[in-house]
């Protein structure tokens, strides 16, 4: 197995590109894939301020490394969700990464700053852990982007994440979600920063390989609350298909973005956003979903403590 570029011994095979690469040309290949995605979807403009959601896992840390290597100036934000050792260990990896490279990492601590953890929200509300977690993450990331004056919120979703989300939206035939599933979600006048996903051309096993080759230490443990997460199940199914037909996952996603999505444009709901009467963040209701979750969770925690 030889590297496609230099004919030296290859270290990794990328079957969907029908190519093998040595370590340094694999790294170059990944950089090119990300740069191509940024330009193709016009993700950033010169002078814009970027902040990346950092989880301490391979995808977000690899993306931070790639963007920095490509010359972009990107700050990070770590959200501490209060999920036991998983959260504290992930914070250590994120901090170590940022400190070693002199990068700025903001830290938002859900239990300390807001008063509850994801497990507490899940135990005391009707939401599943991932639903309470997703809602809290979206809220806190928007808050950091707004408070820090960032123009763009950069997310570490990879090809597998996006293909599995698309698969879920197709299985459920959610036309509104399909209309909005995009590598770039434009900024909203109400104060939501633009959201971009520069890693969507890179598969999960490639971000893992990239991280190892670049010496990035990351949290390898899965979130303990992920059990039963349907997106993970869809990823496994798509991997079986990919194994039989290399390139299927990328064709599914990029075929949709290029040719399928325009058909769903008419389903995009043009909802008007107003300021939440409690926190001021843009929302469709009088009180945003996060403030409702917070109120409900804090009341339930207090009443449990009183018993
Ligand atoms: S951190 Fe949160 Fe994930 Fe854990 S609780 Fe679910 S959504 S699985 S990316
Ligand atoms: Zn090579
Ligand atoms: Zn609110």
XYZ file of C-alpha atoms and ligand atoms in Angstrom:
318
model
C 0.000 0.000 0.000
C 1.684 3.188 -1.214
C 0.925 6.858 -0.684
C -0.944 8.324 -3.654
C 1.262 11.408 -3.597
C 4.833 10.351 -2.766
C 4.711 6.539 -3.269
C 6.206 6.001 0.196
C 4.611 3.476 2.508
C 1.002 4.499 3.237
C -0.365 4.692 6.767
C -4.057 5.110 6.026
C -6.487 4.045 3.378
C -9.362 6.335 2.406
C -11.553 4.003 0.404
C -14.145 6.545 -0.697
C -11.383 8.559 -2.397
C -9.795 5.342 -3.619
C -6.551 6.572 -2.109
C -3.853 5.698 0.419
C -1.713 8.272 2.164
C 1.481 8.449 4.198
C 1.104 10.439 7.456
C 2.187 13.819 6.117
C 0.130 13.585 2.915
C -2.891 12.391 4.882
C -2.604 15.499 7.068
C -2.296 17.634 3.937
C -5.331 15.869 2.429
C -7.438 16.633 5.528
C -6.350 20.281 5.487
C -7.357 20.511 1.825
C -10.774 18.950 2.495
C -11.516 21.492 5.223
C -10.214 24.462 3.229
C -12.307 23.373 0.244
C -15.429 23.175 2.429
C -14.815 26.643 3.909
C -14.444 28.198 0.463
C -17.202 26.246 -1.250
C -19.816 27.258 1.317
C -18.293 30.721 1.958
C -18.173 30.038 5.679
C -16.032 32.954 6.858
C -15.126 36.419 5.585
C -11.754 38.043 6.339
C -11.816 39.887 9.650
C -14.685 37.908 11.130
C -14.275 36.647 14.673
C -14.607 32.875 15.064
C -15.373 30.757 18.114
C -15.351 26.959 18.048
C -17.432 24.685 20.293
C -14.834 22.408 21.902
C -15.910 19.159 23.576
C -12.487 17.649 24.305
C -13.209 14.859 21.799
C -11.314 14.116 18.598
C -13.527 16.059 16.176
C -13.488 19.478 17.793
C -9.817 19.309 18.816
C -8.790 18.082 15.338
C -10.794 20.923 13.792
C -9.173 23.486 16.088
C -5.779 22.167 15.054
C -6.666 22.159 11.338
C -8.060 25.709 11.372
C -5.030 26.973 13.290
C -2.679 25.224 10.846
C -4.588 26.781 7.950
C -3.922 30.210 9.465
C -7.340 31.003 10.939
C -7.526 32.710 14.293
C -10.107 30.761 16.285
C -11.017 30.901 19.979
C -12.664 27.933 21.685
C -15.474 27.467 24.150
C -15.849 24.446 26.386
C -19.260 23.730 27.918
C -19.102 21.905 31.236
C -22.373 19.979 31.348
C -21.905 18.343 34.737
C -21.796 14.786 33.350
C -19.510 13.324 36.058
C -15.932 12.333 35.186
C -16.729 12.564 31.495
C -17.165 16.341 31.760
C -14.169 16.944 34.034
C -11.851 14.747 31.919
C -12.984 16.400 28.676
C -12.255 19.787 30.215
C -8.707 18.672 31.062
C -8.067 17.603 27.434
C -9.520 20.859 26.083
C -7.480 22.983 28.484
C -4.250 21.109 27.785
C -4.758 21.511 24.034
C -5.410 25.259 24.287
C -2.576 25.939 26.746
C 0.002 24.017 24.715
C -0.797 26.133 21.654
C -1.469 29.484 23.345
C -5.112 29.492 22.206
C -7.953 31.144 24.085
C -10.513 28.812 25.650
C -13.696 30.149 27.262
C -15.343 27.871 29.794
C -19.076 27.855 30.543
C -20.088 25.738 33.484
C -23.743 24.698 33.435
C -23.948 23.594 37.118
C -21.863 26.509 38.441
C -23.159 29.282 36.175
C -26.783 28.209 35.740
C -27.451 25.923 38.698
C -28.111 22.485 37.201
C -26.380 19.677 35.324
C -27.569 17.735 32.268
C -28.296 14.598 34.374
C -30.380 16.725 36.774
C -32.299 18.338 33.909
C -32.976 14.912 32.394
C -34.095 13.454 35.728
C -36.506 16.250 36.533
C -37.918 17.231 33.119
C -39.706 15.302 30.393
C -36.652 15.586 28.138
C -34.166 12.810 27.390
C -30.552 13.528 28.469
C -29.481 14.307 24.893
C -32.445 16.591 24.324
C -31.775 18.577 27.546
C -28.085 18.583 26.669
C -28.597 19.718 23.047
C -30.896 22.531 24.126
C -28.421 23.697 26.803
C -25.475 23.528 24.393
C -27.229 25.553 21.700
C -28.242 28.160 24.257
C -24.839 28.510 25.936
C -22.931 28.581 22.631
C -25.155 31.379 21.357
C -24.660 33.203 24.620
C -20.857 32.952 24.376
C -20.938 34.087 20.736
C -23.064 37.084 21.640
C -21.188 38.065 24.791
C -17.808 37.675 23.111
C -18.796 39.598 19.961
C -18.119 36.599 17.718
C -19.545 36.604 14.190
C -19.308 32.875 13.581
C -19.918 29.819 15.719
C -17.825 26.950 14.348
C -19.031 23.405 15.034
C -17.086 20.138 14.841
C -19.754 17.977 13.157
C -18.142 15.478 10.806
C -19.379 13.571 7.760
C -20.776 10.731 9.894
C -22.697 13.140 12.147
C -24.252 14.992 9.241
C -25.106 11.862 7.246
C -26.755 10.291 10.317
C -28.777 13.447 11.009
C -29.874 13.532 7.379
C -30.822 9.860 7.606
C -32.923 10.562 10.720
C -34.667 13.491 9.045
C -35.424 11.389 5.955
C -36.710 8.436 8.002
C -39.076 10.791 9.809
C -39.757 12.933 6.705
C -39.206 16.212 8.513
C -39.406 18.632 5.570
C -38.736 21.672 7.776
C -35.577 20.084 9.226
C -34.444 18.968 5.763
C -34.831 22.535 4.521
C -32.568 23.749 7.311
C -29.908 21.028 7.330
C -27.002 22.965 5.956
C -23.239 23.401 6.466
C -23.973 27.104 7.033
C -26.862 28.490 9.044
C -26.997 32.224 8.427
C -26.905 34.709 11.297
C -30.217 35.954 12.533
C -30.930 39.645 13.079
C -32.235 38.774 16.530
C -28.687 37.974 17.649
C -27.957 34.347 16.706
C -24.449 34.032 15.230
C -23.857 32.271 11.890
C -23.172 28.567 12.429
C -20.753 26.680 10.205
C -19.512 23.074 9.964
C -16.156 22.945 8.160
C -15.530 19.261 9.007
C -18.371 17.728 6.997
C -16.077 16.312 4.314
C -14.043 14.421 6.915
C -15.246 11.069 8.284
C -15.088 10.145 11.968
C -12.325 7.559 11.530
C -10.305 10.210 9.682
C -10.547 12.752 12.506
C -9.379 9.980 14.854
C -6.447 9.140 12.552
C -5.635 12.827 12.128
C -5.616 13.377 15.899
C -3.307 10.433 16.479
C -0.906 11.495 13.719
C -0.832 15.052 15.062
C -0.283 13.886 18.648
C -3.547 15.373 19.893
C -4.672 13.864 23.184
C -8.445 13.695 23.406
C -11.251 12.160 25.468
C -11.765 8.675 24.029
C -14.565 7.674 26.377
C -18.108 7.992 25.057
C -20.509 10.187 26.995
C -22.128 7.857 29.575
C -25.540 9.306 28.703
C -25.260 8.370 25.006
C -26.826 4.923 25.474
C -29.943 4.666 23.368
C -29.016 7.734 21.292
C -30.688 7.073 17.928
C -28.126 9.053 15.931
C -25.410 6.625 17.088
C -27.535 3.724 15.917
C -28.000 5.342 12.507
C -24.226 5.851 12.287
C -23.730 2.119 12.780
C -26.235 1.325 10.034
C -24.612 3.781 7.640
C -21.213 2.234 8.419
C -22.525 -1.144 7.291
C -23.635 0.397 3.986
C -20.346 2.291 3.642
C -18.415 -0.937 4.156
C -20.259 -2.459 1.162
C -20.179 0.686 -0.972
C -17.351 3.085 -0.108
C -18.417 6.674 -0.738
C -22.100 6.000 -0.072
C -22.184 8.240 3.016
C -20.619 11.210 1.206
C -22.878 10.697 -1.836
C -25.919 10.593 0.416
C -25.001 13.839 2.170
C -23.541 15.874 -0.685
C -26.110 14.596 -3.198
C -28.764 15.889 -0.825
C -27.070 19.252 -0.292
C -26.496 19.777 -4.036
C -29.629 18.297 -5.552
C -32.131 17.242 -2.896
C -32.291 20.205 -0.583
C -33.568 22.810 -3.083
C -36.771 20.744 -3.303
C -37.380 21.374 0.400
C -36.792 25.136 0.360
C -40.529 25.843 0.351
C -40.853 24.028 3.702
C -38.488 26.361 5.486
C -40.502 27.947 8.227
C -39.983 31.678 8.390
C -40.548 32.014 12.078
C -40.240 35.421 13.600
C -37.870 35.547 16.553
C -38.557 37.730 19.563
C -36.478 38.387 22.681
C -37.131 35.946 25.531
C -38.889 37.843 28.336
C -36.542 36.256 30.911
C -33.075 36.221 29.323
C -33.401 38.269 26.135
C -32.080 35.589 23.761
C -33.961 35.183 20.449
C -36.832 32.708 20.623
C -40.187 31.928 19.026
C -42.097 31.878 22.336
C -42.499 34.452 25.094
C -40.091 32.498 27.324
C -37.362 30.510 25.537
C -37.121 26.722 25.880
C -33.890 26.973 27.886
C -35.373 29.360 30.466
C -38.368 27.038 30.791
C -36.048 24.058 31.301
C -34.022 26.000 33.866
C -37.086 27.135 35.827
C -38.578 23.647 35.867
C -35.313 21.918 36.790
C -34.438 24.342 39.587
C -37.927 24.062 41.100
C -37.713 20.252 40.956
C -34.227 20.180 42.484
C -35.432 22.401 45.338
C -38.552 20.379 46.024
C -36.534 17.125 46.016
C -34.091 18.662 48.483
C -36.991 19.724 50.733
C -38.342 16.172 51.058
S -22.835 14.976 25.465
Fe -24.978 15.500 25.609
Fe -23.872 14.123 23.650
Fe -23.875 13.120 26.149
S -25.863 13.857 26.832
Fe -26.175 13.236 24.695
S -25.849 15.126 23.585
S -24.397 12.014 24.280
S -22.829 14.756 21.854
Zn 3.067 10.653 0.910
Zn -34.629 32.735 27.852
